Amino acid sequence: MFDDIKVIFAKDPAARNIFEVLLYQGLWAIWGHRLAHLLYRWHIPFVPRLISQIMRLLTLIEIHPGATIGRRFFIDHGCGVVIGETTVIGDDVLLYQGVTLGGTGKDKGQRHPTVGNKVVIGANAIVLGNITIGADARIGAGAVVTKPVPAGATVIGNPATIVG
């Protein structure tokens, strides 16, 4: 929990004090997710989904309890973020508002993105399907990503193209 608070101070210049940070909706969404994910892994029925839906109502951030999220994950201005069930997110990842990490159908198994460490995903970007976003990649605001992104690359546009 302390890492979740520290990362906000590290990545958000608007974070002035602990009292403001404790009001961040992304912080509450990730804390709720961590509890729901634990119960989900223990195969407890219904309760993990109930927690995720309550957190969605309170924060406007929807994280499926099955999603795996690494350490120091930060959702900045999180309204409208959606993270699907089989999504895997590495450490030190930053998402902005409106990001969707979603699936492309009703396939069984891994059907959502795998996001590497230290990735930044800009506002309203959409990342769909069983693809991998490499470590240190940057996805520009509004990009639509349906193909893998190599480590260290920057992608923008619809469809997303590598620019750096």
mmCIF file of C-alpha atoms in Angstrom:
data_model
loop_
_atom_site.group_PDB
_atom_site.id
_atom_site.type_symbol
_atom_site.label_atom_id
_atom_site.label_comp_id
_atom_site.label_asym_id
_atom_site.label_seq_id
_atom_site.Cartn_x
_atom_site.Cartn_y
_atom_site.Cartn_z
ATOM 1 C CA MET A 1 0.000 0.000 0.000
ATOM 2 C CA PHE A 2 2.874 2.337 0.737
ATOM 3 C CA ASP A 3 4.303 1.728 -2.745
ATOM 4 C CA ASP A 4 0.916 2.683 -4.219
ATOM 5 C CA ILE A 5 1.051 6.008 -2.376
ATOM 6 C CA LYS A 6 4.737 6.667 -3.112
ATOM 7 C CA VAL A 7 4.275 6.150 -6.849
ATOM 8 C CA ILE A 8 1.634 8.875 -6.936
ATOM 9 C CA PHE A 9 4.047 11.363 -5.411
ATOM 10 C CA ALA A 10 6.728 10.241 -7.871
ATOM 11 C CA LYS A 11 4.593 10.445 -11.027
ATOM 12 C CA ASP A 12 2.049 13.208 -10.366
ATOM 13 C CA PRO A 13 3.358 16.749 -9.912
ATOM 14 C CA ALA A 14 -0.075 17.788 -8.625
ATOM 15 C CA ALA A 15 0.215 15.491 -5.595
ATOM 16 C CA ARG A 16 0.878 17.929 -2.759
ATOM 17 C CA ASN A 17 0.200 15.990 0.423
ATOM 18 C CA ILE A 18 -0.957 12.635 1.743
ATOM 19 C CA PHE A 19 -4.497 13.869 2.383
ATOM 20 C CA GLU A 20 -5.018 14.755 -1.288
ATOM 21 C CA VAL A 21 -3.406 11.540 -2.460
ATOM 22 C CA LEU A 22 -5.765 9.492 -0.302
ATOM 23 C CA LEU A 23 -8.627 10.974 -2.344
ATOM 24 C CA TYR A 24 -7.270 9.739 -5.699
ATOM 25 C CA GLN A 25 -9.799 7.440 -7.342
ATOM 26 C CA GLY A 26 -7.041 5.387 -8.989
ATOM 27 C CA LEU A 27 -5.598 4.604 -5.572
ATOM 28 C CA TRP A 28 -8.935 3.347 -4.269
ATOM 29 C CA ALA A 29 -9.538 1.367 -7.469
ATOM 30 C CA ILE A 30 -6.211 -0.462 -7.180
ATOM 31 C CA TRP A 31 -6.702 -1.172 -3.472
ATOM 32 C CA GLY A 32 -10.169 -2.566 -4.177
ATOM 33 C CA HIS A 33 -8.739 -4.614 -7.022
ATOM 34 C CA ARG A 34 -5.988 -6.087 -4.873
ATOM 35 C CA LEU A 35 -8.609 -7.380 -2.413
ATOM 36 C CA ALA A 36 -10.922 -8.655 -5.161
ATOM 37 C CA HIS A 37 -8.015 -10.325 -6.984
ATOM 38 C CA LEU A 38 -6.932 -12.147 -3.836
ATOM 39 C CA LEU A 39 -10.456 -13.509 -3.310
ATOM 40 C CA TYR A 40 -10.679 -14.367 -7.036
ATOM 41 C CA ARG A 41 -7.449 -16.414 -6.797
ATOM 42 C CA TRP A 42 -8.922 -18.224 -3.798
ATOM 43 C CA HIS A 43 -11.912 -19.165 -6.040
ATOM 44 C CA ILE A 44 -14.421 -17.433 -3.792
ATOM 45 C CA PRO A 45 -17.592 -16.987 -5.868
ATOM 46 C CA PHE A 46 -19.472 -13.704 -6.373
ATOM 47 C CA VAL A 47 -17.664 -11.551 -3.772
ATOM 48 C CA PRO A 48 -14.721 -10.519 -6.008
ATOM 49 C CA ARG A 49 -17.126 -9.381 -8.742
ATOM 50 C CA LEU A 50 -19.240 -7.540 -6.167
ATOM 51 C CA ILE A 51 -16.154 -5.686 -4.896
ATOM 52 C CA SER A 52 -15.104 -4.767 -8.447
ATOM 53 C CA GLN A 53 -18.587 -3.448 -9.249
ATOM 54 C CA ILE A 54 -18.738 -1.397 -6.050
ATOM 55 C CA MET A 55 -15.313 0.078 -6.865
ATOM 56 C CA ARG A 56 -16.522 0.828 -10.403
ATOM 57 C CA LEU A 57 -19.489 2.744 -9.009
ATOM 58 C CA LEU A 58 -17.281 4.670 -6.587
ATOM 59 C CA THR A 59 -14.325 5.404 -8.881
ATOM 60 C CA LEU A 60 -15.584 5.017 -12.486
ATOM 61 C CA ILE A 61 -12.667 2.616 -13.006
ATOM 62 C CA GLU A 62 -13.512 -0.977 -13.948
ATOM 63 C CA ILE A 63 -10.897 -3.615 -13.184
ATOM 64 C CA HIS A 64 -11.927 -7.248 -13.505
ATOM 65 C CA PRO A 65 -10.887 -9.238 -10.410
ATOM 66 C CA GLY A 66 -9.032 -11.701 -12.638
ATOM 67 C CA ALA A 67 -6.617 -9.076 -13.999
ATOM 68 C CA THR A 68 -3.045 -9.403 -12.730
ATOM 69 C CA ILE A 69 -1.453 -6.080 -11.815
ATOM 70 C CA GLY A 70 2.142 -5.490 -10.759
ATOM 71 C CA ARG A 71 3.643 -3.142 -8.195
ATOM 72 C CA ARG A 72 3.590 0.652 -8.287
ATOM 73 C CA PHE A 73 0.728 0.759 -10.795
ATOM 74 C CA PHE A 74 -0.747 4.249 -11.162
ATOM 75 C CA ILE A 75 -3.951 5.362 -12.855
ATOM 76 C CA ASP A 76 -3.851 9.148 -13.292
ATOM 77 C CA HIS A 77 -7.259 10.849 -13.701
ATOM 78 C CA GLY A 78 -8.746 7.382 -13.997
ATOM 79 C CA CYS A 79 -12.332 8.008 -15.067
ATOM 80 C CA GLY A 80 -13.359 5.523 -17.756
ATOM 81 C CA VAL A 81 -10.476 3.057 -17.415
ATOM 82 C CA VAL A 82 -11.434 -0.550 -18.228
ATOM 83 C CA ILE A 83 -9.109 -3.498 -17.566
ATOM 84 C CA GLY A 84 -10.245 -6.946 -18.713
ATOM 85 C CA GLU A 85 -10.117 -10.301 -16.962
ATOM 86 C CA THR A 86 -6.985 -11.850 -18.460
ATOM 87 C CA THR A 87 -4.964 -8.623 -18.631
ATOM 88 C CA VAL A 88 -1.470 -8.848 -17.157
ATOM 89 C CA ILE A 89 0.186 -5.558 -16.169
ATOM 90 C CA GLY A 90 3.831 -5.322 -15.120
ATOM 91 C CA ASP A 91 5.479 -3.076 -12.548
ATOM 92 C CA ASP A 92 5.710 0.737 -12.711
ATOM 93 C CA VAL A 93 2.964 1.110 -15.338
ATOM 94 C CA LEU A 94 1.148 4.434 -15.770
ATOM 95 C CA LEU A 95 -2.326 4.696 -17.322
ATOM 96 C CA TYR A 96 -4.233 7.888 -18.023
ATOM 97 C CA GLN A 97 -7.993 8.400 -18.168
ATOM 98 C CA GLY A 98 -10.186 6.468 -20.543
ATOM 99 C CA VAL A 99 -7.719 3.651 -21.304
ATOM 100 C CA THR A 100 -9.208 0.307 -22.319
ATOM 101 C CA LEU A 101 -7.220 -2.914 -22.015
ATOM 102 C CA GLY A 102 -9.771 -5.209 -23.583
ATOM 103 C CA GLY A 103 -10.451 -8.377 -25.494
ATOM 104 C CA THR A 104 -11.592 -8.883 -29.058
ATOM 105 C CA GLY A 105 -14.081 -11.710 -28.676
ATOM 106 C CA LYS A 106 -15.241 -14.644 -26.644
ATOM 107 C CA ASP A 107 -12.082 -16.713 -26.955
ATOM 108 C CA LYS A 108 -11.126 -18.900 -24.011
ATOM 109 C CA GLY A 109 -7.829 -18.378 -22.214
ATOM 110 C CA GLN A 110 -5.628 -15.302 -22.580
ATOM 111 C CA ARG A 111 -7.639 -12.755 -24.567
ATOM 112 C CA HIS A 112 -6.487 -9.410 -23.144
ATOM 113 C CA PRO A 113 -3.164 -7.558 -23.419
ATOM 114 C CA THR A 114 0.015 -8.244 -21.512
ATOM 115 C CA VAL A 115 1.669 -4.938 -20.592
ATOM 116 C CA GLY A 116 5.373 -4.940 -19.733
ATOM 117 C CA ASN A 117 7.166 -2.996 -17.015
ATOM 118 C CA LYS A 118 7.462 0.812 -17.123
ATOM 119 C CA VAL A 119 4.880 1.272 -19.877
ATOM 120 C CA VAL A 120 2.947 4.537 -20.241
ATOM 121 C CA ILE A 121 -0.466 4.431 -21.924
ATOM 122 C CA GLY A 122 -1.970 7.804 -22.861
ATOM 123 C CA ALA A 123 -5.514 9.071 -22.408
ATOM 124 C CA ASN A 124 -8.274 7.241 -24.267
ATOM 125 C CA ALA A 125 -5.890 4.694 -25.807
ATOM 126 C CA ILE A 126 -7.428 1.332 -26.645
ATOM 127 C CA VAL A 127 -5.302 -1.813 -26.471
ATOM 128 C CA LEU A 128 -7.173 -4.904 -27.646
ATOM 129 C CA GLY A 129 -6.558 -8.610 -27.814
ATOM 130 C CA ASN A 130 -3.953 -11.114 -26.736
ATOM 131 C CA ILE A 131 -0.974 -8.917 -27.586
ATOM 132 C CA THR A 132 2.166 -7.901 -25.715
ATOM 133 C CA ILE A 133 3.233 -4.343 -25.046
ATOM 134 C CA GLY A 134 6.992 -4.485 -24.447
ATOM 135 C CA ALA A 135 8.770 -2.929 -21.471
ATOM 136 C CA ASP A 136 9.367 0.844 -21.586
ATOM 137 C CA ALA A 137 6.909 1.279 -24.477
ATOM 138 C CA ARG A 138 4.808 4.427 -24.843
ATOM 139 C CA ILE A 139 1.304 4.436 -26.307
ATOM 140 C CA GLY A 140 0.037 7.846 -27.366
ATOM 141 C CA ALA A 141 -3.304 9.324 -26.418
ATOM 142 C CA GLY A 142 -6.159 8.019 -28.547
ATOM 143 C CA ALA A 143 -4.094 5.233 -30.137
ATOM 144 C CA VAL A 144 -5.828 2.011 -31.119
ATOM 145 C CA VAL A 145 -3.403 -0.873 -30.640
ATOM 146 C CA THR A 146 -4.244 -4.334 -31.988
ATOM 147 C CA LYS A 147 -0.736 -5.604 -32.757
ATOM 148 C CA PRO A 148 2.229 -6.226 -30.419
ATOM 149 C CA VAL A 149 4.411 -3.244 -29.511
ATOM 150 C CA PRO A 150 8.156 -3.891 -29.134
ATOM 151 C CA ALA A 151 10.032 -2.888 -25.994
ATOM 152 C CA GLY A 152 11.005 0.781 -25.949
ATOM 153 C CA ALA A 153 8.778 1.704 -28.906
ATOM 154 C CA THR A 154 6.376 4.638 -29.109
ATOM 155 C CA VAL A 155 3.108 4.129 -30.995
ATOM 156 C CA ILE A 156 0.444 6.643 -32.002
ATOM 157 C CA GLY A 157 -2.652 6.801 -34.164
ATOM 158 C CA ASN A 158 -5.478 4.617 -35.370
ATOM 159 C CA PRO A 159 -4.337 2.066 -36.279
ATOM 160 C CA ALA A 160 -1.300 2.479 -34.065
ATOM 161 C CA THR A 161 2.013 2.862 -35.861
ATOM 162 C CA ILE A 162 5.519 2.951 -34.427
ATOM 163 C CA VAL A 163 7.064 6.422 -34.456
ATOM 164 C CA GLY A 164 10.029 5.973 -32.142
#
